[in-house]
PDB file of C-alpha atoms in Angstrom:
ATOM      1  CA  MET O 292       2.130 -29.666  -4.036  1.00  0.00           C
ATOM      2  CA  THR O 293       0.765 -28.322  -7.444  1.00  0.00           C
ATOM      3  CA  LEU O 294       2.565 -25.494  -9.807  1.00  0.00           C
ATOM      4  CA  ASN O 295      -0.115 -22.829  -8.423  1.00  0.00           C
ATOM      5  CA  LYS O 296       0.374 -24.022  -4.788  1.00  0.00           C
ATOM      6  CA  TRP O 297       4.032 -23.574  -5.827  1.00  0.00           C
ATOM      7  CA  ARG O 298       4.001 -20.384  -7.292  1.00  0.00           C
ATOM      8  CA  ARG O 299       1.474 -18.786  -4.551  1.00  0.00           C
ATOM      9  CA  ALA O 300       4.316 -19.823  -2.095  1.00  0.00           C
ATOM     10  CA  THR O 301       7.556 -18.331  -3.784  1.00  0.00           C
ATOM     11  CA  GLU O 302       5.743 -15.677  -5.442  1.00  0.00           C
ATOM     12  CA  TRP O 303       6.471 -12.827  -3.011  1.00  0.00           C
ATOM     13  CA  PHE O 304       9.903 -14.367  -1.835  1.00  0.00           C
ATOM     14  CA  MET O 305      10.967 -14.521  -5.513  1.00  0.00           C
ATOM     15  CA  THR O 306       9.813 -11.250  -5.977  1.00  0.00           C
ATOM     16  CA  ALA O 307      12.086  -9.844  -3.215  1.00  0.00           C
ATOM     17  CA  LEU O 308      15.125 -11.722  -4.744  1.00  0.00           C
ATOM     18  CA  ALA O 309      14.392  -9.771  -7.770  1.00  0.00           C
ATOM     19  CA  LEU O 310      14.332  -6.803  -6.155  1.00  0.00           C
ATOM     20  CA  VAL O 311      17.956  -7.566  -4.399  1.00  0.00           C
ATOM     21  CA  PHE O 312      18.810  -8.659  -7.751  1.00  0.00           C
ATOM     22  CA  LEU O 313      17.924  -4.998  -9.505  1.00  0.00           C
ATOM     23  CA  PHE O 314      19.655  -3.096  -6.572  1.00  0.00           C
ATOM     24  CA  ALA O 315      22.597  -5.076  -7.153  1.00  0.00           C
ATOM     25  CA  TYR O 316      22.718  -5.193 -10.853  1.00  0.00           C
ATOM     26  CA  SER O 317      21.901  -1.382 -10.428  1.00  0.00           C
ATOM     27  CA  TRP O 318      25.140  -0.714  -7.903  1.00  0.00           C
ATOM     28  CA  GLU O 319      27.206  -2.613 -10.311  1.00  0.00           C
ATOM     29  CA  VAL O 320      26.286  -0.817 -13.848  1.00  0.00           C
ATOM     30  CA  LEU O 321      26.431   2.778 -12.096  1.00  0.00           C
ATOM     31  CA  ALA O 322      28.513   2.834  -8.957  1.00  0.00           C
ATOM     32  CA  ARG O 323      31.046   0.011 -10.620  1.00  0.00           C
ATOM     33  CA  THR O 324      32.182  -0.708  -6.717  1.00  0.00           C
ATOM     34  CA  HIS O 325      32.249  -3.715  -5.028  1.00  0.00           C
ATOM     35  CA  ILE O 326      31.606  -5.714  -8.395  1.00  0.00           C
ATOM     36  CA  LEU O 327      32.419  -9.004  -6.602  1.00  0.00           C
ATOM     37  CA  LEU O 328      29.909  -8.722  -4.074  1.00  0.00           C
ATOM     38  CA  CYS O 329      27.078  -7.270  -6.562  1.00  0.00           C
ATOM     39  CA  GLU O 330      28.248 -10.692  -8.915  1.00  0.00           C
ATOM     40  CA  MET O 331      27.734 -13.226  -6.131  1.00  0.00           C
ATOM     41  CA  VAL O 332      24.635 -11.643  -5.093  1.00  0.00           C
ATOM     42  CA  ILE O 333      23.558 -11.797  -8.538  1.00  0.00           C
ATOM     43  CA  ASN O 334      24.549 -15.224  -9.005  1.00  0.00           C
ATOM     44  CA  ILE O 335      23.237 -16.332  -5.503  1.00  0.00           C
ATOM     45  CA  ILE O 336      19.620 -15.158  -6.846  1.00  0.00           C
ATOM     46  CA  TRP O 337      20.307 -16.834 -10.441  1.00  0.00           C
ATOM     47  CA  MET O 338      20.685 -19.940  -8.517  1.00  0.00           C
ATOM     48  CA  ALA O 339      17.572 -19.602  -6.540  1.00  0.00           C
ATOM     49  CA  PHE O 340      15.617 -18.666  -9.848  1.00  0.00           C
ATOM     50  CA  ILE O 341      17.161 -21.840 -11.521  1.00  0.00           C
ATOM     51  CA  VAL O 342      15.736 -23.913  -8.549  1.00  0.00           C
ATOM     52  CA  ASP O 343      12.313 -22.183  -9.085  1.00  0.00           C
ATOM     53  CA  CYS O 344      12.544 -22.602 -12.522  1.00  0.00           C
ATOM     54  CA  VAL O 345      13.263 -26.858 -12.240  1.00  0.00           C
ATOM     55  CA  VAL O 346      10.397 -27.371  -9.721  1.00  0.00           C
ATOM     56  CA  SER O 347       7.643 -25.786 -11.721  1.00  0.00           C
ATOM     57  CA  ILE O 348       9.027 -27.971 -14.511  1.00  0.00           C
ATOM     58  CA  LEU O 349       8.104 -30.932 -12.631  1.00  0.00           C
ATOM     59  CA  LEU O 350       4.911 -29.621 -11.009  1.00  0.00           C
ATOM     60  CA  ALA O 351       3.720 -28.645 -14.607  1.00  0.00           C
ATOM     61  CA  GLU O 352       0.671 -30.650 -15.427  1.00  0.00           C
ATOM     62  CA  ASP O 353       1.245 -29.681 -19.517  1.00  0.00           C
ATOM     63  CA  LYS O 354       5.152 -28.999 -19.629  1.00  0.00           C
ATOM     64  CA  LYS O 355       4.581 -28.304 -23.444  1.00  0.00           C
ATOM     65  CA  THR O 356       2.504 -25.319 -22.591  1.00  0.00           C
ATOM     66  CA  TRP O 357       4.990 -24.252 -19.579  1.00  0.00           C
ATOM     67  CA  PHE O 358       8.018 -24.416 -22.107  1.00  0.00           C
ATOM     68  CA  LYS O 359       5.784 -21.774 -24.357  1.00  0.00           C
ATOM     69  CA  ASP O 360       4.587 -19.636 -21.392  1.00  0.00           C
ATOM     70  CA  ASN O 361       8.034 -19.009 -20.055  1.00  0.00           C
ATOM     71  CA  LEU O 362      10.370 -19.122 -22.912  1.00  0.00           C
ATOM     72  CA  LEU O 363      11.674 -15.944 -21.568  1.00  0.00           C
ATOM     73  CA  MET O 364      12.537 -16.956 -17.910  1.00  0.00           C
ATOM     74  CA  LEU O 365      14.266 -20.257 -19.757  1.00  0.00           C
ATOM     75  CA  VAL O 366      16.820 -17.894 -22.014  1.00  0.00           C
ATOM     76  CA  SER O 367      17.469 -15.812 -19.061  1.00  0.00           C
ATOM     77  CA  ILE O 368      18.778 -18.703 -17.319  1.00  0.00           C
ATOM     78  CA  ALA O 369      19.991 -20.237 -19.928  1.00  0.00           C
ATOM     79  CA  LEU O 370      22.271 -17.544 -21.557  1.00  0.00           C
ATOM     80  CA  PRO O 371      23.750 -15.438 -18.950  1.00  0.00           C
ATOM     81  CA  VAL O 372      24.013 -12.170 -21.169  1.00  0.00           C
ATOM     82  CA  PHE O 373      20.562 -11.971 -20.858  1.00  0.00           C
ATOM     83  CA  ARG O 374      20.776 -11.676 -16.843  1.00  0.00           C
ATOM     84  CA  PRO O 375      18.336  -8.810 -17.001  1.00  0.00           C
ATOM     85  CA  LEU O 376      15.545 -10.392 -18.303  1.00  0.00           C
ATOM     86  CA  ARG O 377      15.247 -12.202 -15.117  1.00  0.00           C
ATOM     87  CA  LEU O 378      13.858  -9.001 -13.990  1.00  0.00           C
ATOM     88  CA  LEU O 379      10.519  -9.693 -15.667  1.00  0.00           C
ATOM     89  CA  ARG O 380       9.494 -10.832 -12.706  1.00  0.00           C
ATOM     90  CA  LEU O 381       9.185  -7.660 -11.001  1.00  0.00           C
ATOM     91  CA  VAL O 382       6.719  -7.036 -13.955  1.00  0.00           C
ATOM     92  CA  ALA O 383       4.855 -10.206 -13.418  1.00  0.00           C
ATOM     93  CA  VAL O 384       4.385  -9.067  -9.488  1.00  0.00           C
ATOM     94  CA  LEU O 385       2.773  -5.899 -11.578  1.00  0.00           C
ATOM     95  CA  ASN O 386      -0.040  -8.637 -12.564  1.00  0.00           C
ATOM     96  CA  VAL O 387      -0.804  -9.436  -8.886  1.00  0.00           C
ATOM     97  CA  LEU O 388      -1.094  -6.079  -7.959  1.00  0.00           C
ATOM     98  CA  ASN O 389      -3.399  -5.501 -10.905  1.00  0.00           C
ATOM     99  CA  ARG O 390      -5.696  -8.539  -9.572  1.00  0.00           C
ATOM    100  CA  THR O 391      -6.085  -6.960  -5.769  1.00  0.00           C
ATOM    101  CA  GLY O 392      -6.519  -3.182  -6.931  1.00  0.00           C
ATOM    102  CA  GLY O 393      -9.963  -1.923  -5.849  1.00  0.00           C
ATOM    103  CA  MET O 394     -10.147   0.737  -9.033  1.00  0.00           C
ATOM    104  CA  ALA O 395     -11.635   0.413 -12.020  1.00  0.00           C
ATOM    105  CA  VAL O 396     -10.575  -1.819 -14.801  1.00  0.00           C
ATOM    106  CA  ARG O 397      -9.050   0.877 -16.746  1.00  0.00           C
ATOM    107  CA  GLY O 398      -7.649   2.357 -14.177  1.00  0.00           C
ATOM    108  CA  ARG O 399      -6.245  -0.268 -13.269  1.00  0.00           C
ATOM    109  CA  ILE O 400      -4.225  -1.238 -16.675  1.00  0.00           C
ATOM    110  CA  THR O 401      -3.275   2.441 -16.879  1.00  0.00           C
ATOM    111  CA  LEU O 402      -1.005   1.685 -13.812  1.00  0.00           C
ATOM    112  CA  TYR O 403       0.178  -1.565 -14.590  1.00  0.00           C
ATOM    113  CA  THR O 404       1.012  -0.169 -18.315  1.00  0.00           C
ATOM    114  CA  CYS O 405       3.011   2.648 -16.249  1.00  0.00           C
ATOM    115  CA  CYS O 406       4.460   0.880 -13.934  1.00  0.00           C
ATOM    116  CA  SER O 407       5.768  -1.819 -16.397  1.00  0.00           C
ATOM    117  CA  VAL O 408       6.835   0.438 -19.013  1.00  0.00           C
ATOM    118  CA  THR O 409       8.971   2.322 -16.719  1.00  0.00           C
ATOM    119  CA  LEU O 410      10.441  -0.549 -15.082  1.00  0.00           C
ATOM    120  CA  LEU O 411      11.757  -1.659 -18.298  1.00  0.00           C
ATOM    121  CA  MET O 412      12.909   1.371 -19.364  1.00  0.00           C
ATOM    122  CA  TYR O 413      14.893   1.151 -15.919  1.00  0.00           C
ATOM    123  CA  ILE O 414      16.040  -2.296 -16.728  1.00  0.00           C
ATOM    124  CA  SER O 415      16.582  -1.855 -20.746  1.00  0.00           C
ATOM    125  CA  ALA O 416      18.474   1.376 -19.837  1.00  0.00           C
ATOM    126  CA  LEU O 417      20.883  -0.641 -17.009  1.00  0.00           C
ATOM    127  CA  ALA O 418      21.347  -3.499 -19.506  1.00  0.00           C
ATOM    128  CA  GLU O 419      22.391  -1.292 -22.384  1.00  0.00           C
ATOM    129  CA  LEU O 420      24.867   0.773 -20.803  1.00  0.00           C
ATOM    130  CA  ASP O 421      26.309  -2.516 -19.187  1.00  0.00           C
ATOM    131  CA  VAL O 422      26.713  -4.160 -22.726  1.00  0.00           C
ATOM    132  CA  GLU O 423      28.068  -0.921 -24.722  1.00  0.00           C
ATOM    133  CA  ARG O 424      30.380   1.079 -22.086  1.00  0.00           C
ATOM    134  CA  GLY O 425      33.532   0.726 -23.152  1.00  0.00           C
ATOM    135  CA  VAL O 426      33.136  -0.678 -26.648  1.00  0.00           C
ATOM    136  CA  PRO O 427      34.470   0.701 -29.596  1.00  0.00           C
ATOM    137  CA  GLY O 428      32.449   3.393 -31.460  1.00  0.00           C
ATOM    138  CA  ALA O 429      29.504   2.755 -28.821  1.00  0.00           C
ATOM    139  CA  SER O 430      27.494   6.481 -28.096  1.00  0.00           C
ATOM    140  CA  ILE O 431      26.018   5.151 -25.207  1.00  0.00           C
ATOM    141  CA  THR O 432      28.435   6.042 -22.459  1.00  0.00           C
ATOM    142  CA  ASP O 433      26.541   7.223 -19.316  1.00  0.00           C
ATOM    143  CA  PHE O 434      23.483   6.175 -17.731  1.00  0.00           C
ATOM    144  CA  GLY O 435      21.753   9.774 -18.814  1.00  0.00           C
ATOM    145  CA  ASP O 436      22.703   8.589 -22.297  1.00  0.00           C
ATOM    146  CA  ALA O 437      20.923   5.004 -21.784  1.00  0.00           C
ATOM    147  CA  ILE O 438      17.803   6.465 -20.130  1.00  0.00           C
ATOM    148  CA  TRP O 439      17.400   8.749 -22.959  1.00  0.00           C
ATOM    149  CA  TRP O 440      17.572   6.267 -25.805  1.00  0.00           C
ATOM    150  CA  SER O 441      15.851   3.800 -23.767  1.00  0.00           C
ATOM    151  CA  PHE O 442      12.621   6.635 -23.673  1.00  0.00           C
ATOM    152  CA  VAL O 443      13.375   7.599 -27.311  1.00  0.00           C
ATOM    153  CA  THR O 444      13.108   4.042 -28.171  1.00  0.00           C
ATOM    154  CA  VAL O 445      10.248   2.940 -26.492  1.00  0.00           C
ATOM    155  CA  THR O 446       8.352   5.781 -27.741  1.00  0.00           C
ATOM    156  CA  THR O 447       9.257   4.726 -31.134  1.00  0.00           C
ATOM    157  CA  VAL O 448      10.247   8.028 -31.703  1.00  0.00           C
ATOM    158  CA  GLY O 449      14.050   6.966 -32.652  1.00  0.00           C
ATOM    159  CA  TYR O 450      15.947  10.439 -33.065  1.00  0.00           C
ATOM    160  CA  GLY O 451      18.603   8.396 -34.254  1.00  0.00           C
ATOM    161  CA  ASP O 452      21.841  10.290 -32.113  1.00  0.00           C
ATOM    162  CA  LEU O 453      22.248   7.274 -29.725  1.00  0.00           C
ATOM    163  CA  SER O 454      21.979   3.885 -31.262  1.00  0.00           C
ATOM    164  CA  PRO O 455      23.748  -0.024 -29.793  1.00  0.00           C
ATOM    165  CA  VAL O 456      26.767  -1.061 -31.565  1.00  0.00           C
ATOM    166  CA  THR O 457      26.610  -4.442 -30.266  1.00  0.00           C
ATOM    167  CA  TRP O 458      24.273  -7.143 -30.971  1.00  0.00           C
ATOM    168  CA  GLN O 459      23.328  -7.673 -27.412  1.00  0.00           C
ATOM    169  CA  GLY O 460      22.299  -3.850 -27.129  1.00  0.00           C
ATOM    170  CA  ARG O 461      20.430  -4.084 -30.774  1.00  0.00           C
ATOM    171  CA  CYS O 462      18.578  -7.044 -28.827  1.00  0.00           C
ATOM    172  CA  ILE O 463      17.628  -5.371 -25.900  1.00  0.00           C
ATOM    173  CA  ALA O 464      16.555  -2.340 -28.767  1.00  0.00           C
ATOM    174  CA  ILE O 465      14.438  -5.043 -30.555  1.00  0.00           C
ATOM    175  CA  GLY O 466      12.369  -5.571 -27.014  1.00  0.00           C
ATOM    176  CA  LEU O 467      12.138  -1.820 -26.588  1.00  0.00           C
ATOM    177  CA  MET O 468      10.550  -1.433 -29.977  1.00  0.00           C
ATOM    178  CA  ILE O 469       8.056  -4.148 -29.676  1.00  0.00           C
ATOM    179  CA  THR O 470       7.587  -2.498 -25.754  1.00  0.00           C
ATOM    180  CA  GLY O 471       7.087   0.582 -27.588  1.00  0.00           C
ATOM    181  CA  VAL O 472       4.463  -0.709 -29.741  1.00  0.00           C
ATOM    182  CA  ALA O 473       2.461  -2.385 -27.537  1.00  0.00           C
ATOM    183  CA  LEU O 474       2.229   0.878 -25.221  1.00  0.00           C
ATOM    184  CA  ILE O 475       0.907   2.761 -28.474  1.00  0.00           C
ATOM    185  CA  GLY O 476      -1.582  -0.180 -28.664  1.00  0.00           C
ATOM    186  CA  ILE O 477      -2.744   0.060 -25.054  1.00  0.00           C
ATOM    187  CA  VAL O 478      -3.106   3.737 -24.869  1.00  0.00           C
ATOM    188  CA  THR O 479      -5.053   4.050 -27.963  1.00  0.00           C
ATOM    189  CA  ALA O 480      -7.665   1.223 -26.828  1.00  0.00           C
ATOM    190  CA  THR O 481      -7.748   2.607 -23.261  1.00  0.00           C
ATOM    191  CA  LEU O 482      -8.646   6.034 -24.989  1.00  0.00           C
ATOM    192  CA  ALA O 483     -10.991   4.373 -27.463  1.00  0.00           C
ATOM    193  CA  SER O 484     -13.154   3.128 -24.756  1.00  0.00           C
ATOM    194  CA  TRP O 485     -12.949   6.090 -22.693  1.00  0.00           C
ATOM    195  CA  ILE O 486     -14.488   8.202 -25.204  1.00  0.00           C
ATOM    196  CA  VAL O 487     -16.876   5.304 -25.926  1.00  0.00           C
ATOM    197  CA  ASP O 488     -17.988   5.242 -22.307  1.00  0.00           C
ATOM    198  CA  ARG O 489     -18.373   8.801 -22.171  1.00  0.00           C
ATOM    199  CA  VAL O 490     -20.885   8.578 -25.394  1.00  0.00           C
ATOM    200  CA  ARG O 491     -22.356   5.876 -24.199  1.00  0.00           C
ATOM    201  CA  ASP O 492     -23.163   7.313 -20.877  1.00  0.00           C
ATOM    202  CA  GLU O 493     -24.139  10.668 -22.503  1.00  0.00           C
ATOM    203  CA  THR O 494     -26.972   8.586 -24.548  1.00  0.00           C
ATOM    204  CA  ASP O 495     -28.024   6.724 -21.642  1.00  0.00           C
ATOM    205  CA  LYS O 496     -28.470  10.183 -19.809  1.00  0.00           C
ATOM    206  CA  ARG O 497     -30.471  11.024 -22.494  1.00  0.00           C
ATOM    207  CA  ALA O 498     -32.062   8.208 -22.541  1.00  0.00           C
ATOM    208  CA  ASP O 499     -33.175   8.300 -19.530  1.00  0.00           C
ATOM    209  CA  GLU O 500     -34.244  11.807 -19.517  1.00  0.00           C
ATOM    210  CA  ALA O 501     -36.493  11.168 -22.482  1.00  0.00           C
ATOM    211  CA  GLU O 502     -37.973   8.437 -20.775  1.00  0.00           C
ATOM    212  CA  SER O 503     -38.512  10.483 -17.470  1.00  0.00           C
ATOM    213  CA  GLU O 504     -40.032  13.407 -19.961  1.00  0.00           C
ATOM    214  CA  THR O 505     -42.492  10.371 -21.948  1.00  0.00           C
ATOM    215  CA  GLU O 506     -43.717   9.211 -18.249  1.00  0.00           C
ATOM    216  CA  GLN O 507     -44.447  12.858 -17.029  1.00  0.00           C
ATOM    217  CA  LEU O 508     -46.195  13.335 -19.997  1.00  0.00           C
ATOM    218  CA  ARG O 509     -48.025   9.797 -19.641  1.00  0.00           C
ATOM    219  CA  HIS O 510     -48.866  11.252 -15.776  1.00  0.00           C
ATOM    220  CA  ASN O 511     -50.031  14.438 -17.134  1.00  0.00           C
ATOM    221  CA  VAL O 512     -52.520  12.641 -20.144  1.00  0.00           C
ATOM    222  CA  ARG O 513     -54.026  10.642 -16.936  1.00  0.00           C
ATOM    223  CA  GLU O 514     -54.530  13.402 -14.994  1.00  0.00           C
ATOM    224  CA  LEU O 515     -56.494  15.522 -18.165  1.00  0.00           C
ATOM    225  CA  THR O 516     -58.529  12.032 -18.741  1.00  0.00           C
ATOM    226  CA  ASP O 517     -59.250  12.058 -15.013  1.00  0.00           C
ATOM    227  CA  THR O 518     -60.467  15.584 -14.795  1.00  0.00           C
ATOM    228  CA  VAL O 519     -62.521  15.404 -18.138  1.00  0.00           C
ATOM    229  CA  ASN O 520     -64.462  12.471 -16.916  1.00  0.00           C
ATOM    230  CA  GLN O 521     -65.117  14.345 -13.575  1.00  0.00           C
ATOM    231  CA  LEU O 522     -66.251  17.333 -15.618  1.00  0.00           C
ATOM    232  CA  ARG O 523     -68.428  14.941 -17.644  1.00  0.00           C
ATOM    233  CA  ASP O 524     -70.235  13.732 -14.284  1.00  0.00           C
ATOM    234  CA  ASP O 525     -70.589  17.171 -13.200  1.00  0.00           C
ATOM    235  CA  ILE O 526     -72.384  18.126 -16.042  1.00  0.00           C
ATOM    236  CA  ALA O 527     -74.620  14.898 -16.564  1.00  0.00           C
ATOM    237  CA  GLN O 528     -75.523  15.522 -12.719  1.00  0.00           C
ATOM    238  CA  LEU O 529     -76.572  19.148 -13.371  1.00  0.00           C
ATOM    239  CA  ARG O 530     -78.731  18.202 -16.299  1.00  0.00           C
ATOM    240  CA  ARG O 531     -80.592  15.686 -14.132  1.00  0.00           C
ATOM    241  CA  LEU O 532     -81.371  18.235 -12.022  1.00  0.00           C
TER     242      LEU O 532
END
């Protein structure tokens, strides 16, 4: 068993667990019923993530590189307060869909970015509401406020009407701000790539048209040359007569 084989064997199963985790966490934060059942489900899935993490460490050939690449996962497992970070596995599965998709590269990047940002905004809104609700002086007290705050934060607008007061909420805000900056960079790069491709296509089209016209002129010149040569031959024959 190698690390790649383990990942391929458990990728979809762990993704299904992440979806169950998201449902249980959403129910706990939004419905606020069956708290003990939700916590039990979340803790069981947490243990599954720990097992997956331990096996991955044991199978990794370069453990130092593995630790660098999976720092967020280790933090989410080691510190319960960062448990929403475990849902980043759902973002990772978008990369699998991205690799298997049949769309053009730009289309896959756009789809991947939109789905990732939407998922991160939802998860961040849940996490923010979870840590801010009930705290004295908190302005984010319901899911509508949390979604609005998440949206204006990830778009780097930051109206300032809602802001976290806990250190956990501020950590979530920092992550969303970084995501927003990355989103702007991706959108700008995608738009620039589209413009460059359109200009290149137009240039290639004009070059093809110019080449076609040049070839047509060459053909006409050859026909004229043949006609002139034929006329010369006819004139020479008439003179001999």
